[in-house]
Amino acid sequence: METVAARQRPITQAQSTDLTIDQATNQTQALVDQVRHAYVHQQPLMITGGGSKSFYGRSVEGDQLSVSDYRGIINYEPSELVITARAGTPLHIIEAVLAEEGQMLGFEPPHYTPHATLGGAIACGLSGPRRPYSGAARDFVLGVTMINGKGELLHFGGQVMKNVAGYDVSRLMCGAQGTLGVLLDISLKVIPQPASEQTRILSGNQKQIQNLLSKWGRLPLPISATLFHNDQLYVRLSGTESGTHSAALSIGGDQIIEDQLWQQAKELQHPFFTSEQTCWRLSLPPAAPEIPEYLFKNQLIEWAGAQRWLYSEADHCNIIRWAENNGGHASLIDRNTSDGYTLFHPMSTGLMALSQRIKKSFDPAGILNPGRLYPDL
Amino acid sequence: MTLSTATQRDNLLNSLLPELGQLIPAQSIITKVEQLHAYECDAFTTMRQLPLLTVLPETIEQVQHVMRCCHRLEIPVVARGAGTGLTAGSMPVEHGVLLGMSKFDQIHDIDLDNRTALIGPGVRNKAVSDAAAPHNLYFAPDPSSQLACSVGGNVAENAGGIHCLKYGLTVHNILELEFVTIEGELITLGCAALDAAGYDLTAIMTGSEGLLGILVKIRVKLLPVPASTRVMLAAFATIEDAGNAIAAVIGAGIIPAGLEMIDQTGICAIEELMHAGYPVDAAAVIICELDGSIAEVEDELSSVIRIFTDLNATDIQIAETAEESTRIWAARKAAFPALARLAPDNYIMDGTIPRRALAQVWKQINQLADQYQLQVVNVFHAGDGNMHPSILFDSSDDDQHRRAFELGTRILELCIEVGGTISGEHGIGLEKINQMCLQFSATELQQFHALKQAFDPKQLLNPGKQIPTLARCAEFNAMHVHHGEMPFPHLERF
């Protein structure tokens, strides 16, 4: 299959660091060998890519297994709306190649640093401002080639939009942070870039804005991002020229020239995020109540209310409990470059036991990124 | 039924019935053979099996009780929704319990602010959209059986429909699943927010065909009804022209809500039944539906007309009224009843291919059909590459029956060869279980079995379906040799 793929790939998109087919085969074998060796010797592995999201999770102790050299676009045909690339391919290269054809990754993955890779984006499963409207990283994953914890090379899913043959293992890999397998090749659905885009600003308190967002959510409006901070709501509209124009008339507010806002929000570079402190991310039903004032000092709300960032000095347990009682979950993120970490919401006993059995089914010796998500996974 | 199986059945009933009876009312347990016939198959009627008994639970506690009893006595459990599946996925297991979820048909809550509905798995697909309609919302997955099929079944099969390209499959339209494990434990996956902590187990549960757990509650996403919808029908003189037209629409950055293609035999069969004005002299027709705001749809409509005209469309009909749109769609949705008039039996395939391979695969299917002396009709979800070639045959003729199933396997092989899959939306069940051996290697199948083991260590949930054993594959591959050689010689063998 790979020879076909290589032929189809436009030459102009080649990068000097891309692998030839032979090099990719050799690297795959080397990675398989390294995992197999670790399995036999029960030696934990710490899987790394570009290191851009190393703070997103707990620290892992183990021998480094780097996939950052396993890179290159294997197949991309715009009319199929599918791209297949190796896990170490830098995200910015993938996005540039798609942009040349007027397409994009629908989940707008955060990069955090220029070294961000495709593998890291999928393993972490993070999505940007377009998430509530276009879908999450997992929604775009069509297939993966991966190595499980026994050093077996496996293919799941494929390069087609609809595929129900076998369990949907490819999507399970999204957000599993390498604890179930080492991602090698990844196929993603892509979407067309909108022909027209504009950002509008409206003012109001949280209650007023939340009511507005709930009302808009029930209307077929081409909203592609929202951000609420300090009583100001920013709304991005994406679609055809006349589509965004007519939507702008119905939502009101003022158009602003804002080419950095969404990029800043996606990359956690909005002025709100400059604090050195640890930050909470609450993932909630969009219309969840306002978070009580005693639980935070400052907040920024995205995803029409479904993603809320907080700086807080409140007791951790209180924040976690509030998020859970309101239908969501909370994670605590420290982005300090040297020893940053993220703590994820505790799972129920039953779900944790099941997750452990699933981990074991992919990684019986517990060597793949052990403890990265939870101490017991 | 031989005496020994009858005795075995009696013994099992004797041990199971008193236990079930502790929590399940007698009228919810069916043991009479003549009544059990109603549960012997799904919509894939060529495979049938009577269950030991059928239980129709009404509460989560009752489901938990059934599971605990069956787990303790090691009796298999097969869950069933509305029985509209096309792959024998809910066909009972001999000496197993058939768990009918039809009484879980309550819509618990429609949350307008969050645009979600919390429902029982027995709620019919269409009933969700009907309940949400007064609020201008709907549930996006719309398989052709949506009047009858249940959402629990949609989740089990990861059902699609004609609007998948734009609005996704079932997996993209659910947020939270509550299920009962084989041990009787109640576990919630996902949550009412857009993501959840830990592994994405809603993804694994969706499309798992009842092998991992029993769904008891589902939170689905609701979407706003588009302000405008336009439907058009375009005719082409060759399959290649139609294929190019589809690629050009997608290439132009337009994602139609629906993009369907039908070949000439299909067009004629549909026209004869429905008199919808389909052009019977065309080699293929494309149905294209665009939706969105009024302004957006008008922009896209003119682009699509231009593309179709430039790419040699011989005729373009644009529905000007809702009635005309309905007429075009109703005819498409009647494709299978229309085909049923052409032959006593109709074997529907569900392979999915990359769109670029369409013309090639279409041609090869027709060549194979000639070779096997059978007629194949192609109805195709062209937007997402999901083909539904339909093999017409007469099952009372043993030789035709055999040829039809062999031809089916050859068509699925073709789909795999061009980088596609054996099933886009119907699932595997028992019907396509052998072809899983063609798509997956031994290690991949073992990984599937290991995952199943994490949920169901005793292998009691819908055993024998979806994931073939390695022994079964060894047997199938030994028999399945064509042109004197094994298919895919590069794949690992059993």
mmCIF file of N, CA, C and O in Angstrom, chain B residues 298-330:
data_model
loop_
_atom_site.group_PDB
_atom_site.id
_atom_site.type_symbol
_atom_site.label_atom_id
_atom_site.label_comp_id
_atom_site.label_asym_id
_atom_site.label_seq_id
_atom_site.Cartn_x
_atom_site.Cartn_y
_atom_site.Cartn_z
ATOM 1 N N GLU B 298 -27.853 28.863 -1.187
ATOM 2 C CA GLU B 298 -27.962 29.416 -2.548
ATOM 3 C C GLU B 298 -26.575 29.530 -3.189
ATOM 4 O O GLU B 298 -26.401 29.209 -4.359
ATOM 5 N N ASP B 299 -25.572 29.959 -2.393
ATOM 6 C CA ASP B 299 -24.183 30.022 -2.903
ATOM 7 C C ASP B 299 -23.741 28.652 -3.406
ATOM 8 O O ASP B 299 -23.208 28.513 -4.497
ATOM 9 N N GLU B 300 -23.962 27.653 -2.548
ATOM 10 C CA GLU B 300 -23.447 26.320 -2.875
ATOM 11 C C GLU B 300 -24.229 25.694 -4.030
ATOM 12 O O GLU B 300 -23.653 24.991 -4.862
ATOM 13 N N LEU B 301 -25.525 25.968 -4.059
ATOM 14 C CA LEU B 301 -26.352 25.397 -5.117
ATOM 15 C C LEU B 301 -25.838 25.838 -6.493
ATOM 16 O O LEU B 301 -25.668 25.021 -7.398
ATOM 17 N N SER B 302 -25.548 27.135 -6.618
ATOM 18 C CA SER B 302 -25.083 27.580 -7.940
ATOM 19 C C SER B 302 -23.719 26.983 -8.266
ATOM 20 O O SER B 302 -23.449 26.634 -9.412
ATOM 21 N N SER B 303 -22.857 26.791 -7.249
ATOM 22 C CA SER B 303 -21.555 26.156 -7.514
ATOM 23 C C SER B 303 -21.750 24.721 -7.995
ATOM 24 O O SER B 303 -21.091 24.282 -8.951
ATOM 25 N N VAL B 304 -22.623 23.978 -7.326
ATOM 26 C CA VAL B 304 -22.801 22.566 -7.688
ATOM 27 C C VAL B 304 -23.407 22.451 -9.096
ATOM 28 O O VAL B 304 -22.972 21.617 -9.901
ATOM 29 N N ILE B 305 -24.366 23.312 -9.413
ATOM 30 C CA ILE B 305 -24.955 23.266 -10.768
ATOM 31 C C ILE B 305 -23.859 23.504 -11.804
ATOM 32 O O ILE B 305 -23.763 22.804 -12.804
ATOM 33 N N ARG B 306 -22.991 24.475 -11.531
ATOM 34 C CA ARG B 306 -21.912 24.778 -12.469
ATOM 35 C C ARG B 306 -20.985 23.569 -12.640
ATOM 36 O O ARG B 306 -20.640 23.182 -13.745
ATOM 37 N N ILE B 307 -20.628 22.946 -11.502
ATOM 38 C CA ILE B 307 -19.716 21.792 -11.561
ATOM 39 C C ILE B 307 -20.356 20.645 -12.351
ATOM 40 O O ILE B 307 -19.738 20.066 -13.246
ATOM 41 N N PHE B 308 -21.602 20.331 -12.049
ATOM 42 C CA PHE B 308 -22.277 19.221 -12.737
ATOM 43 C C PHE B 308 -22.385 19.517 -14.237
ATOM 44 O O PHE B 308 -22.180 18.639 -15.067
ATOM 45 N N THR B 309 -22.724 20.761 -14.586
ATOM 46 C CA THR B 309 -22.866 21.117 -16.002
ATOM 47 C C THR B 309 -21.525 20.987 -16.716
ATOM 48 O O THR B 309 -21.432 20.394 -17.783
ATOM 49 N N ASP B 310 -20.465 21.526 -16.074
ATOM 50 C CA ASP B 310 -19.135 21.435 -16.685
ATOM 51 C C ASP B 310 -18.695 19.990 -16.866
ATOM 52 O O ASP B 310 -17.906 19.690 -17.750
ATOM 53 N N LEU B 311 -19.162 19.118 -15.992
ATOM 54 C CA LEU B 311 -18.697 17.729 -16.042
ATOM 55 C C LEU B 311 -19.734 16.822 -16.719
ATOM 56 O O LEU B 311 -19.915 15.671 -16.338
ATOM 57 N N ASN B 312 -20.412 17.376 -17.700
ATOM 58 C CA ASN B 312 -21.223 16.583 -18.639
ATOM 59 C C ASN B 312 -22.501 15.994 -18.060
ATOM 60 O O ASN B 312 -22.926 14.918 -18.505
ATOM 61 N N ALA B 313 -23.096 16.633 -17.078
ATOM 62 C CA ALA B 313 -24.400 16.142 -16.628
ATOM 63 C C ALA B 313 -25.361 16.220 -17.815
ATOM 64 O O ALA B 313 -25.365 17.210 -18.553
ATOM 65 N N THR B 314 -26.150 15.159 -18.024
ATOM 66 C CA THR B 314 -27.074 15.170 -19.162
ATOM 67 C C THR B 314 -28.418 15.771 -18.770
ATOM 68 O O THR B 314 -29.216 16.141 -19.615
ATOM 69 N N ASP B 315 -28.664 15.854 -17.465
ATOM 70 C CA ASP B 315 -29.934 16.397 -17.005
ATOM 71 C C ASP B 315 -29.777 16.807 -15.539
ATOM 72 O O ASP B 315 -29.137 16.088 -14.769
ATOM 73 N N ILE B 316 -30.291 17.955 -15.160
ATOM 74 C CA ILE B 316 -30.257 18.361 -13.749
ATOM 75 C C ILE B 316 -31.661 18.792 -13.335
ATOM 76 O O ILE B 316 -32.247 19.671 -13.956
ATOM 77 N N GLN B 317 -32.199 18.136 -12.313
ATOM 78 C CA GLN B 317 -33.514 18.545 -11.778
ATOM 79 C C GLN B 317 -33.281 19.139 -10.394
ATOM 80 O O GLN B 317 -32.658 18.507 -9.554
ATOM 81 N N ILE B 318 -33.809 20.351 -10.174
ATOM 82 C CA ILE B 318 -33.670 20.954 -8.846
ATOM 83 C C ILE B 318 -35.052 21.024 -8.203
ATOM 84 O O ILE B 318 -35.976 21.585 -8.789
ATOM 85 N N ALA B 319 -35.164 20.424 -7.033
ATOM 86 C CA ALA B 319 -36.463 20.426 -6.361
ATOM 87 C C ALA B 319 -36.785 21.860 -5.937
ATOM 88 O O ALA B 319 -35.979 22.511 -5.268
ATOM 89 N N GLU B 320 -37.946 22.350 -6.350
ATOM 90 C CA GLU B 320 -38.315 23.726 -6.009
ATOM 91 C C GLU B 320 -39.233 23.781 -4.791
ATOM 92 O O GLU B 320 -39.433 24.824 -4.195
ATOM 93 N N THR B 321 -39.808 22.644 -4.446
ATOM 94 C CA THR B 321 -40.709 22.622 -3.297
ATOM 95 C C THR B 321 -40.304 21.478 -2.371
ATOM 96 O O THR B 321 -39.563 20.582 -2.774
ATOM 97 N N ALA B 322 -40.800 21.531 -1.146
ATOM 98 C CA ALA B 322 -40.515 20.465 -0.181
ATOM 99 C C ALA B 322 -41.040 19.132 -0.712
ATOM 100 O O ALA B 322 -40.423 18.082 -0.520
ATOM 101 N N GLU B 323 -42.181 19.174 -1.418
ATOM 102 C CA GLU B 323 -42.770 17.932 -1.942
ATOM 103 C C GLU B 323 -41.829 17.296 -2.969
ATOM 104 O O GLU B 323 -41.638 16.090 -2.994
ATOM 105 N N GLU B 324 -41.240 18.157 -3.812
ATOM 106 C CA GLU B 324 -40.339 17.615 -4.831
ATOM 107 C C GLU B 324 -39.099 17.001 -4.187
ATOM 108 O O GLU B 324 -38.610 15.962 -4.623
ATOM 109 N N SER B 325 -38.586 17.658 -3.142
ATOM 110 C CA SER B 325 -37.430 17.093 -2.429
ATOM 111 C C SER B 325 -37.790 15.741 -1.838
ATOM 112 O O SER B 325 -37.026 14.776 -1.950
ATOM 113 N N THR B 326 -38.957 15.692 -1.203
ATOM 114 C CA THR B 326 -39.397 14.445 -0.579
ATOM 115 C C THR B 326 -39.528 13.348 -1.628
ATOM 116 O O THR B 326 -39.158 12.198 -1.384
ATOM 117 N N ARG B 327 -40.056 13.728 -2.800
ATOM 118 C CA ARG B 327 -40.240 12.727 -3.861
ATOM 119 C C ARG B 327 -38.881 12.138 -4.258
ATOM 120 O O ARG B 327 -38.731 10.916 -4.380
ATOM 121 N N ILE B 328 -37.862 12.980 -4.404
ATOM 122 C CA ILE B 328 -36.540 12.488 -4.804
ATOM 123 C C ILE B 328 -35.961 11.571 -3.725
ATOM 124 O O ILE B 328 -35.480 10.479 -4.008
ATOM 125 N N TRP B 329 -36.076 11.991 -2.469
ATOM 126 C CA TRP B 329 -35.511 11.189 -1.379
ATOM 127 C C TRP B 329 -36.311 9.920 -1.119
ATOM 128 O O TRP B 329 -35.737 8.868 -0.854
ATOM 129 N N ALA B 330 -37.640 10.036 -1.179
ATOM 130 C CA ALA B 330 -38.460 8.854 -0.893
ATOM 131 C C ALA B 330 -38.123 7.756 -1.888
ATOM 132 O O ALA B 330 -38.044 6.573 -1.536
#
